[in-house]
CSV table of C-alpha atoms in Angstrom, one decimal:
chain,number,residue,atom,x,y,z
A,1,UNK,CA,82.9,-32.4,95.8
A,2,UNK,CA,79.8,-30.9,97.4
A,3,UNK,CA,79.9,-27.8,95.2
A,4,UNK,CA,80.1,-29.8,91.9
A,5,UNK,CA,77.3,-32.1,93.1
A,6,UNK,CA,75.0,-29.2,93.7
A,7,UNK,CA,75.9,-27.8,90.3
A,8,UNK,CA,75.2,-31.0,88.5
A,9,UNK,CA,71.9,-31.4,90.2
A,10,UNK,CA,70.9,-27.9,89.1
A,11,UNK,CA,71.8,-28.7,85.5
A,12,UNK,CA,69.8,-31.9,85.6
A,13,UNK,CA,66.8,-30.0,86.9
A,14,UNK,CA,67.1,-27.4,84.1
A,15,UNK,CA,67.4,-30.1,81.4
A,16,UNK,CA,64.4,-31.9,82.9
A,17,UNK,CA,62.4,-28.7,82.9
A,18,UNK,CA,63.3,-27.9,79.3
A,19,UNK,CA,62.3,-31.4,78.1
A,20,UNK,CA,58.9,-31.0,79.9
A,21,UNK,CA,58.3,-27.7,78.2
A,22,UNK,CA,59.0,-29.1,74.8
A,23,UNK,CA,56.8,-32.0,75.4
A,24,UNK,CA,53.9,-29.8,76.5
A,25,UNK,CA,54.3,-27.5,73.5
A,26,UNK,CA,54.2,-30.5,71.2
A,27,UNK,CA,51.0,-31.7,72.7
A,28,UNK,CA,49.4,-28.3,72.5
A,29,UNK,CA,50.5,-28.0,68.8
A,30,UNK,CA,49.1,-31.4,67.9
A,31,UNK,CA,45.7,-30.5,69.5
A,32,UNK,CA,45.6,-27.2,67.6
A,33,UNK,CA,46.5,-28.9,64.3
A,34,UNK,CA,43.7,-31.5,64.8
A,35,UNK,CA,41.2,-28.7,65.4
A,36,UNK,CA,42.3,-26.9,62.2
A,37,UNK,CA,41.9,-30.1,60.1
A,38,UNK,CA,38.4,-30.7,61.5
A,39,UNK,CA,37.4,-27.2,60.6
A,40,UNK,CA,38.8,-27.4,57.1
A,41,UNK,CA,37.2,-30.7,56.0
A,42,UNK,CA,33.8,-29.2,55.0
A,43,UNK,CA,35.3,-26.4,52.9
A,44,UNK,CA,37.8,-28.7,51.2
A,45,UNK,CA,35.0,-31.2,50.5
A,46,UNK,CA,32.9,-28.6,48.7
A,47,UNK,CA,35.8,-27.9,46.4
A,48,UNK,CA,36.2,-31.6,45.6
A,49,UNK,CA,39.4,-31.8,47.8
A,50,UNK,CA,39.6,-34.3,50.7
A,51,UNK,CA,41.7,-33.6,53.7
A,52,UNK,CA,44.0,-36.5,53.0
A,53,UNK,CA,45.3,-37.7,49.7
A,54,UNK,CA,44.4,-41.2,48.8
A,55,UNK,CA,47.3,-43.0,47.3
A,56,UNK,CA,45.6,-45.4,45.0
A,57,UNK,CA,44.3,-44.5,41.5
A,58,UNK,CA,41.1,-46.4,42.2
A,59,UNK,CA,40.2,-44.3,45.2
A,60,UNK,CA,41.1,-41.1,43.2
A,61,UNK,CA,38.6,-42.2,40.5
A,62,UNK,CA,35.8,-42.9,43.0
A,63,UNK,CA,36.5,-39.5,44.7
A,64,UNK,CA,36.2,-37.6,41.3
A,65,UNK,CA,33.0,-39.4,40.3
A,66,UNK,CA,31.4,-38.6,43.7
A,67,UNK,CA,32.2,-35.0,43.3
A,68,UNK,CA,30.9,-34.8,39.7
A,69,UNK,CA,27.7,-36.4,40.7
A,70,UNK,CA,27.2,-33.9,43.4
A,71,UNK,CA,27.7,-31.1,40.9
A,72,UNK,CA,25.3,-32.6,38.3
A,73,UNK,CA,22.6,-32.8,41.0
A,74,UNK,CA,22.8,-29.0,41.4
A,75,UNK,CA,22.6,-28.3,37.6
A,76,UNK,CA,19.3,-27.3,36.0
A,77,UNK,CA,18.9,-27.4,32.2
A,78,UNK,CA,16.8,-24.5,30.8
A,79,UNK,CA,15.2,-24.0,27.4
A,80,UNK,CA,15.6,-20.5,26.2
A,81,UNK,CA,13.3,-19.0,23.5
A,82,UNK,CA,14.1,-15.8,21.6
A,83,UNK,CA,11.5,-13.3,20.4
A,84,UNK,CA,12.9,-12.4,17.1
A,85,UNK,CA,11.8,-9.0,15.7
A,86,UNK,CA,13.4,-7.7,12.5
A,87,UNK,CA,12.3,-5.3,9.8
A,88,UNK,CA,11.3,-8.3,7.7
A,89,UNK,CA,9.2,-10.0,10.4
A,90,UNK,CA,7.5,-6.7,11.1
A,91,UNK,CA,6.7,-6.1,7.4
A,92,UNK,CA,5.3,-9.6,7.0
A,93,UNK,CA,3.2,-9.3,10.2
A,94,UNK,CA,1.8,-6.0,8.9
A,95,UNK,CA,0.8,-7.3,5.4
A,96,UNK,CA,0.4,-11.0,5.5
A,97,UNK,CA,-3.3,-11.1,6.6
A,98,UNK,CA,-4.2,-8.8,3.7
A,99,UNK,CA,-3.1,-11.5,1.2
A,100,UNK,CA,-5.8,-14.2,0.4
A,101,UNK,CA,-6.2,-17.1,-1.9
A,102,UNK,CA,-8.4,-17.0,-5.1
A,103,UNK,CA,-10.2,-20.1,-6.3
A,104,UNK,CA,-11.3,-20.1,-10.0
A,105,UNK,CA,-14.3,-22.5,-10.3
A,106,UNK,CA,-15.4,-23.6,-13.7
A,107,UNK,CA,-18.0,-26.0,-15.2
A,108,UNK,CA,-16.4,-29.4,-15.9
A,109,UNK,CA,-19.2,-30.7,-18.2
A,110,UNK,CA,-19.2,-28.3,-21.2
A,111,UNK,CA,-21.2,-30.8,-23.4
A,112,UNK,CA,-24.4,-30.4,-21.3
A,113,UNK,CA,-26.9,-27.5,-22.0
A,114,UNK,CA,-28.5,-28.2,-18.7
A,115,UNK,CA,-26.7,-26.0,-16.1
A,116,UNK,CA,-28.0,-28.3,-13.3
A,117,UNK,CA,-26.4,-31.3,-14.9
A,118,UNK,CA,-23.0,-29.7,-15.2
A,119,UNK,CA,-20.5,-30.1,-12.4
A,120,UNK,CA,-18.2,-27.4,-11.1
A,121,UNK,CA,-14.6,-27.8,-10.0
A,122,UNK,CA,-11.6,-25.6,-9.2
A,123,UNK,CA,-9.8,-24.9,-12.4
A,124,UNK,CA,-7.0,-23.0,-10.8
A,125,UNK,CA,-5.8,-21.0,-7.8
A,126,UNK,CA,-4.0,-17.8,-7.3
A,127,UNK,CA,-3.5,-15.0,-4.8
A,128,UNK,CA,-5.1,-11.7,-4.2
A,129,UNK,CA,-4.6,-8.6,-2.0
A,130,UNK,CA,-7.3,-6.9,0.1
A,131,UNK,CA,-6.8,-3.2,-0.5
A,132,UNK,CA,-10.1,-1.6,0.7
A,133,UNK,CA,-13.0,-2.0,3.1
A,134,UNK,CA,-16.1,0.1,2.9
A,135,UNK,CA,-19.8,-0.3,3.5
A,136,UNK,CA,-19.6,-3.8,4.8
A,137,UNK,CA,-17.7,-4.9,1.6
A,138,UNK,CA,-14.0,-5.6,1.0
A,139,UNK,CA,-12.2,-5.3,-2.3
A,140,UNK,CA,-9.5,-7.6,-3.6
A,141,UNK,CA,-7.1,-7.0,-6.5
A,142,UNK,CA,-5.7,-10.0,-8.3
A,143,UNK,CA,-4.6,-10.9,-11.9
A,144,UNK,CA,-6.9,-11.1,-14.9
A,145,UNK,CA,-5.6,-14.5,-15.8
A,146,UNK,CA,-6.3,-15.8,-12.3
A,147,UNK,CA,-10.1,-15.2,-12.7
A,148,UNK,CA,-10.3,-15.7,-16.5
A,149,UNK,CA,-13.1,-18.1,-17.5
A,150,UNK,CA,-14.5,-18.6,-14.0
A,151,UNK,CA,-18.2,-19.4,-13.5
A,152,UNK,CA,-17.7,-18.8,-9.7
A,153,UNK,CA,-15.0,-17.3,-7.6
A,154,UNK,CA,-14.0,-17.9,-4.0
A,155,UNK,CA,-11.6,-16.1,-1.6
A,156,UNK,CA,-9.8,-18.4,0.8
A,157,UNK,CA,-8.0,-17.6,4.1
A,158,UNK,CA,-5.1,-19.2,5.8
A,159,UNK,CA,-7.4,-21.0,8.3
A,160,UNK,CA,-9.2,-22.8,5.4
A,161,UNK,CA,-12.3,-20.6,5.4
A,162,UNK,CA,-13.7,-19.8,2.0
A,163,UNK,CA,-16.2,-17.2,1.0
A,164,UNK,CA,-17.9,-16.3,-2.3
A,165,UNK,CA,-16.5,-13.5,-4.4
A,166,UNK,CA,-18.0,-11.3,-7.0
A,167,UNK,CA,-16.0,-10.2,-10.1
A,168,UNK,CA,-16.4,-6.4,-10.5
A,169,UNK,CA,-14.1,-6.0,-13.5
A,170,UNK,CA,-11.1,-7.4,-15.3
A,171,UNK,CA,-8.5,-5.9,-17.7
A,172,UNK,CA,-6.6,-8.2,-20.1
A,173,UNK,CA,-4.1,-5.5,-21.0
A,174,UNK,CA,-2.7,-4.9,-17.6
A,175,UNK,CA,-3.5,-8.4,-16.2
A,176,UNK,CA,-5.5,-7.0,-13.3
A,177,UNK,CA,-8.9,-7.8,-11.8
A,178,UNK,CA,-11.0,-6.6,-8.9
A,179,UNK,CA,-13.2,-8.8,-6.7
A,180,UNK,CA,-15.8,-7.8,-4.0
A,181,UNK,CA,-16.4,-9.9,-0.9
A,182,UNK,CA,-18.2,-9.7,2.4
A,183,UNK,CA,-15.9,-7.7,4.8
A,184,UNK,CA,-16.9,-9.7,7.9
A,185,UNK,CA,-13.9,-12.2,7.6
A,186,UNK,CA,-11.4,-9.6,6.5
A,187,UNK,CA,-8.8,-8.8,9.2
A,188,UNK,CA,-6.4,-6.5,7.5
A,189,UNK,CA,-6.2,-4.2,4.5
A,190,UNK,CA,-2.9,-3.6,2.6
A,191,UNK,CA,-1.3,-0.2,2.7
A,192,UNK,CA,-0.3,1.3,-0.6
A,193,UNK,CA,3.4,2.2,-1.1
A,194,UNK,CA,5.1,4.2,-3.8
A,195,UNK,CA,6.6,2.0,-6.5
A,196,UNK,CA,8.2,5.0,-8.2
A,197,UNK,CA,10.5,5.5,-5.2
A,198,UNK,CA,11.9,2.0,-5.3
A,199,UNK,CA,15.6,1.6,-5.7
A,200,UNK,CA,17.8,-1.0,-7.3
A,201,UNK,CA,18.9,-3.4,-4.5
A,202,UNK,CA,16.1,-2.4,-2.2
A,203,UNK,CA,14.8,-5.4,-0.2
A,204,UNK,CA,11.3,-6.6,-1.0
A,205,UNK,CA,9.1,-9.5,0.1
A,206,UNK,CA,6.6,-11.6,-1.9
A,207,UNK,CA,3.6,-13.1,-0.2
A,208,UNK,CA,1.1,-15.5,-1.8
A,209,UNK,CA,0.0,-19.1,-2.3
A,210,UNK,CA,2.5,-20.8,-4.6
A,211,UNK,CA,1.2,-24.1,-5.8
A,212,UNK,CA,-2.1,-23.7,-4.1
A,213,UNK,CA,-3.5,-23.9,-0.6
A,214,UNK,CA,-0.8,-26.3,0.6
A,215,UNK,CA,1.7,-23.5,0.7
A,216,UNK,CA,-0.8,-20.6,1.5
A,217,UNK,CA,0.7,-17.5,2.9
A,218,UNK,CA,4.3,-18.3,1.8
A,219,UNK,CA,6.8,-15.6,2.2
A,220,UNK,CA,9.9,-15.2,0.0
A,221,UNK,CA,12.5,-12.4,0.2
A,222,UNK,CA,14.7,-10.7,-2.4
A,223,UNK,CA,15.7,-7.4,-3.8
A,224,UNK,CA,14.5,-5.1,-6.6
A,225,UNK,CA,16.6,-6.4,-9.5
A,226,UNK,CA,15.2,-4.1,-12.2
A,227,UNK,CA,13.0,-1.0,-12.6
A,228,UNK,CA,10.6,-0.3,-15.5
A,229,UNK,CA,11.4,-3.6,-17.3
A,230,UNK,CA,9.6,-3.9,-20.6
A,231,UNK,CA,8.2,-7.4,-21.2
A,232,UNK,CA,6.4,-8.3,-24.5
A,233,UNK,CA,2.9,-9.8,-24.0
A,234,UNK,CA,0.9,-11.8,-26.5
A,235,UNK,CA,-2.7,-11.1,-25.3
A,236,UNK,CA,-4.6,-13.5,-27.6
A,237,UNK,CA,-1.8,-16.2,-27.9
A,238,UNK,CA,-1.5,-15.8,-31.7
A,239,UNK,CA,2.2,-15.5,-31.7
A,240,UNK,CA,2.1,-11.7,-32.3
A,241,UNK,CA,3.2,-9.3,-29.5
A,242,UNK,CA,0.2,-7.1,-28.6
A,243,UNK,CA,1.6,-5.1,-25.7
A,244,UNK,CA,4.7,-4.2,-23.8
A,245,UNK,CA,4.1,-4.4,-20.1
A,246,UNK,CA,6.3,-2.3,-17.8
A,247,UNK,CA,7.1,-4.3,-14.7
A,248,UNK,CA,9.3,-4.5,-11.6
A,249,UNK,CA,11.9,-7.3,-11.6
A,250,UNK,CA,12.8,-9.1,-8.4
A,251,UNK,CA,14.7,-12.2,-7.4
A,252,UNK,CA,12.2,-13.0,-4.7
A,253,UNK,CA,10.8,-16.4,-5.6
A,254,UNK,CA,7.4,-16.1,-7.5
A,255,UNK,CA,5.8,-19.4,-8.6
A,256,UNK,CA,2.5,-20.4,-10.1
A,257,UNK,CA,-0.1,-19.6,-7.5
A,258,UNK,CA,1.7,-16.4,-6.4
A,259,UNK,CA,0.0,-14.6,-9.2
A,260,UNK,CA,-2.1,-11.7,-7.9
A,261,UNK,CA,-0.2,-11.8,-4.6
A,262,UNK,CA,1.6,-8.9,-2.9
A,263,UNK,CA,5.1,-7.5,-3.4
A,264,UNK,CA,5.8,-5.4,-0.3
A,265,UNK,CA,8.7,-3.2,0.8
A,266,UNK,CA,10.5,-3.4,4.1
A,267,UNK,CA,7.8,-1.1,5.6
A,268,UNK,CA,5.1,-3.6,4.8
A,269,UNK,CA,3.6,-1.4,2.1
A,270,UNK,CA,2.2,-2.8,-1.2
A,271,UNK,CA,4.5,-1.8,-4.0
A,272,UNK,CA,3.5,-4.4,-6.7
A,273,UNK,CA,1.1,-7.1,-7.8
A,274,UNK,CA,3.0,-10.3,-8.7
A,275,UNK,CA,2.3,-11.9,-12.0
A,276,UNK,CA,3.4,-15.2,-13.5
A,277,UNK,CA,1.6,-14.5,-16.8
A,278,UNK,CA,4.4,-12.3,-18.0
A,279,UNK,CA,7.2,-14.4,-16.6
A,280,UNK,CA,9.2,-17.1,-18.5
A,281,UNK,CA,8.9,-20.6,-17.0
A,282,UNK,CA,12.4,-21.6,-18.0
A,283,UNK,CA,14.1,-18.7,-16.1
A,284,UNK,CA,14.9,-18.8,-12.4
A,285,UNK,CA,15.6,-15.9,-10.2
A,286,UNK,CA,13.5,-13.5,-12.2
A,287,UNK,CA,10.2,-12.6,-10.8
A,288,UNK,CA,7.9,-9.9,-12.3
A,289,UNK,CA,5.5,-7.6,-10.6
A,290,UNK,CA,3.1,-4.9,-11.8
A,291,UNK,CA,4.1,-1.6,-10.1
A,292,UNK,CA,1.4,-0.4,-7.8
A,293,UNK,CA,1.5,3.2,-9.1
A,294,UNK,CA,0.6,1.9,-12.6
A,295,UNK,CA,-2.0,-0.5,-11.1
A,296,UNK,CA,-3.9,2.0,-8.9
A,297,UNK,CA,-5.8,3.9,-11.7
A,298,UNK,CA,-6.7,0.5,-13.3
A,299,UNK,CA,-7.9,-0.8,-9.9
A,300,UNK,CA,-10.0,2.4,-9.4
A,301,UNK,CA,-11.7,2.1,-12.8
A,302,UNK,CA,-12.4,-1.7,-12.4
A,303,UNK,CA,-13.9,-1.1,-9.0
A,304,UNK,CA,-16.1,1.8,-10.1
A,305,UNK,CA,-17.0,1.0,-13.7
A,306,UNK,CA,-16.1,-2.7,-14.2
A,307,UNK,CA,-13.8,-1.8,-17.0
A,308,UNK,CA,-10.9,0.6,-17.7
A,309,UNK,CA,-11.9,3.9,-19.2
A,310,UNK,CA,-9.3,4.3,-22.0
A,311,UNK,CA,-9.3,6.6,-25.0
A,312,UNK,CA,-10.9,5.0,-28.1
A,313,UNK,CA,-10.2,5.4,-31.8
A,314,UNK,CA,-12.4,2.8,-33.4
A,315,UNK,CA,-9.9,1.0,-35.7
A,316,UNK,CA,-8.5,-2.5,-36.3
A,317,UNK,CA,-4.7,-2.4,-36.5
A,318,UNK,CA,-1.8,-4.3,-37.9
A,319,UNK,CA,1.9,-3.3,-37.8
A,320,UNK,CA,3.4,-2.6,-41.2
A,321,UNK,CA,6.5,-4.7,-40.2
A,322,UNK,CA,4.2,-7.8,-40.1
A,323,UNK,CA,2.9,-7.2,-43.7
A,324,UNK,CA,4.9,-8.7,-46.6
A,325,UNK,CA,6.8,-6.1,-48.6
A,326,UNK,CA,4.8,-6.9,-51.7
A,327,UNK,CA,1.5,-5.8,-50.1
A,328,UNK,CA,3.2,-2.8,-48.5
A,329,UNK,CA,3.9,-1.5,-52.0
A,330,UNK,CA,0.9,-2.9,-53.9
A,331,UNK,CA,-2.0,-2.6,-51.4
A,332,UNK,CA,-0.8,0.1,-49.0
A,333,UNK,CA,1.1,1.9,-51.7
A,334,UNK,CA,3.8,3.0,-49.3
A,335,UNK,CA,6.9,4.8,-50.5
A,336,UNK,CA,9.9,2.4,-50.5
A,337,UNK,CA,11.6,4.2,-47.7
A,338,UNK,CA,8.6,3.8,-45.4
A,339,UNK,CA,8.7,0.3,-43.7
A,340,UNK,CA,7.1,1.3,-40.4
A,341,UNK,CA,3.8,2.5,-39.1
A,342,UNK,CA,0.3,1.0,-38.4
A,343,UNK,CA,-2.1,-0.1,-41.2
A,344,UNK,CA,-5.8,0.3,-40.6
A,345,UNK,CA,-7.6,-3.0,-41.5
A,346,UNK,CA,-11.0,-1.7,-40.5
A,347,UNK,CA,-12.5,1.6,-39.4
A,348,UNK,CA,-15.7,1.3,-37.2
A,349,UNK,CA,-18.5,3.5,-38.6
A,350,UNK,CA,-19.2,6.7,-36.6
A,351,UNK,CA,-16.1,6.1,-34.5
A,352,UNK,CA,-13.7,9.0,-33.8
A,353,UNK,CA,-11.4,7.6,-36.5
A,354,UNK,CA,-14.3,7.6,-39.1
A,355,UNK,CA,-15.4,11.1,-38.1
A,356,UNK,CA,-11.8,12.3,-38.6
A,357,UNK,CA,-11.8,10.9,-42.1
A,358,UNK,CA,-9.5,7.9,-41.7
A,359,UNK,CA,-10.2,4.9,-44.0
A,360,UNK,CA,-9.2,1.3,-44.4
A,361,UNK,CA,-5.6,0.8,-45.7
A,362,UNK,CA,-4.5,4.2,-44.3
A,363,UNK,CA,-1.1,3.9,-42.6
A,364,UNK,CA,-0.5,5.9,-39.4
A,365,UNK,CA,3.2,7.0,-39.0
A,366,UNK,CA,2.9,9.8,-36.4
A,367,UNK,CA,0.8,10.9,-33.4
A,368,UNK,CA,1.2,14.3,-31.8
A,369,UNK,CA,4.6,14.6,-33.5
A,370,UNK,CA,5.8,11.2,-32.1
A,371,UNK,CA,6.9,8.5,-34.6
A,372,UNK,CA,4.7,5.4,-34.5
A,373,UNK,CA,6.7,2.3,-35.4
A,374,UNK,CA,4.1,-0.4,-34.7
A,375,UNK,CA,0.9,-1.3,-33.0
A,376,UNK,CA,2.6,-1.3,-29.6
A,377,UNK,CA,3.8,2.3,-30.0
A,378,UNK,CA,0.3,3.4,-31.0
A,379,UNK,CA,-1.3,1.7,-28.0
A,380,UNK,CA,1.3,3.1,-25.6
A,381,UNK,CA,0.7,6.6,-26.9
A,382,UNK,CA,-3.0,6.3,-26.8
A,383,UNK,CA,-3.4,4.5,-23.4
A,384,UNK,CA,-0.5,6.2,-21.5
A,385,UNK,CA,-0.4,9.7,-22.9
A,386,UNK,CA,-4.0,10.6,-23.9
A,387,UNK,CA,-7.3,10.9,-22.1
A,388,UNK,CA,-10.9,10.7,-23.1
A,389,UNK,CA,-12.1,13.9,-24.8
A,390,UNK,CA,-8.6,15.0,-25.8
A,391,UNK,CA,-7.6,15.7,-29.4
A,392,UNK,CA,-5.1,13.5,-31.3
A,393,UNK,CA,-3.1,14.8,-34.2
A,394,UNK,CA,-2.3,12.1,-36.8
A,395,UNK,CA,-0.1,11.9,-39.8
A,396,UNK,CA,-0.8,9.0,-42.2
A,397,UNK,CA,-0.1,7.7,-45.7
A,398,UNK,CA,-2.9,7.2,-48.2
A,399,UNK,CA,-2.2,6.1,-51.8
A,400,UNK,CA,1.5,7.0,-51.3
A,401,UNK,CA,0.8,10.5,-50.1
A,402,UNK,CA,1.4,11.9,-46.5
A,403,UNK,CA,-1.7,13.4,-45.0
A,404,UNK,CA,-2.8,14.6,-41.6
A,405,UNK,CA,-6.0,14.9,-39.5
A,406,UNK,CA,-7.2,15.5,-36.0
A,407,UNK,CA,-9.6,13.3,-34.1
A,408,UNK,CA,-11.4,13.7,-30.7
A,409,UNK,CA,-11.0,10.6,-28.5
A,410,UNK,CA,-14.1,9.0,-27.1
A,411,UNK,CA,-14.6,6.8,-24.0
A,412,UNK,CA,-15.8,3.6,-25.8
A,413,UNK,CA,-13.7,0.7,-24.5
A,414,UNK,CA,-14.6,-1.9,-27.2
A,415,UNK,CA,-11.3,-1.4,-29.0
C-alpha cells in the first residue's frame, strides 16, 4: 500500500507540473500574439486593411470610403503642355513673318474732279511676300490684280500695323507686281527655293490673308498636285484667250485674299506666288501658284526697271482661227489648206516688224522653224525663247504666197 501511494503521488505531481507548463506557454503565446497584432496595425492600415474584419456591410463601406479619401488627399493633378516641333511648324516659323497683307486703296468719288473732295477707301485686299531688304528699303512681290487700279497701297502686318507702299512695277501677263516699303518694320525676308525641283506629292504650305485681315497669316497645307499646268488667261476680259500661264497645282486651300501670298516647301523656302486670278471659283481642291523660278526674272525687271524687258515686234495680232473662213480666203487670201497662223491687223511704223518688211494682213505661220498656230504660240515663242537684240526668222503668207524675212527684236515693251 505504501509503495502504490508513493507512486500515485508522483504521478499527480507530474501531471500537475505538465498542466502548469502548458498554462504558462499559453500565456506567453497570447502575449506574443498581441504584440504582433499591435505592430502590424499601421502597416495594414496603410494598405486599406484593418486588423479585424468588420462583419457588417455598412462598416465595410465606411472603411472603404475612409481609405479612398486618404488616397485622394495625396493625389496632385498636373497640367502637361507639349512643345510640338515638326517639319511643318518649323517651315511656317521660318517663313510666316515674311508674308504681309496688301491693301488696295482707291478713290470712291469718281464724279468729282477735285481730288481733295474725293474719298478713298480700301477696294480690296491681298497678300504679299517680302523677298529682299537693302538700303533701308524692303521689297514685296504680290499679284498684279491685287494692286490694279490703286491710288494708294498699304502693307499690313499681323499685329495690325500698316505702312505706305510704293508700286515699283506691275506685269499683267504674269500677274506679278513689286512694291517698295520702309524696312524698319520688316522682321523676316523669304528665302527663294527651286520650283523646278518640286515633285508630285511633295508637301507644300500656303500662307496668306484669305478673306482679308480677319484671317491674316492663315496657314493651309497640301501637296503638289500638278507641275507645269497650262491655264488659259483672258487678260482684257473680252472672252478671247490671250495667254497660257504655266502654274503649279496644289490642293492647299487658296482663297480670295491669298493672292500674292507664299507657297513654301517643307524647308520653309518660297517656291511659288499664289494667285486666285487664274483659278476657277467653282472648283474646290485646286489651288494655283506661279512657280518662283518663272517669277524671279519678272521680279528682277519690275524692281529695276518698273516693267518687264521683253522682245518687241511692233504688231497688232489676231489668230486666224478667230477669223471667219470667208475673210480668211477673201481678205487674207490664204490657201484653203492653211487654217492656222497669226494675222497682222496693224504694223507700227519704224518698228522691228516694219523694218523687216511685214505689212498689214500678212499671216505669220512659222518662227525659227517652229509652227505658229495662234497668238498664244507667237507670244510664247517671243517671250520665252527670244531675247532683246536677237534675230527672228519668220515665214508668212501674203496674197496667197509663202514668204520669209528676218527681223531684229528691240526692247520696246509697248506691245
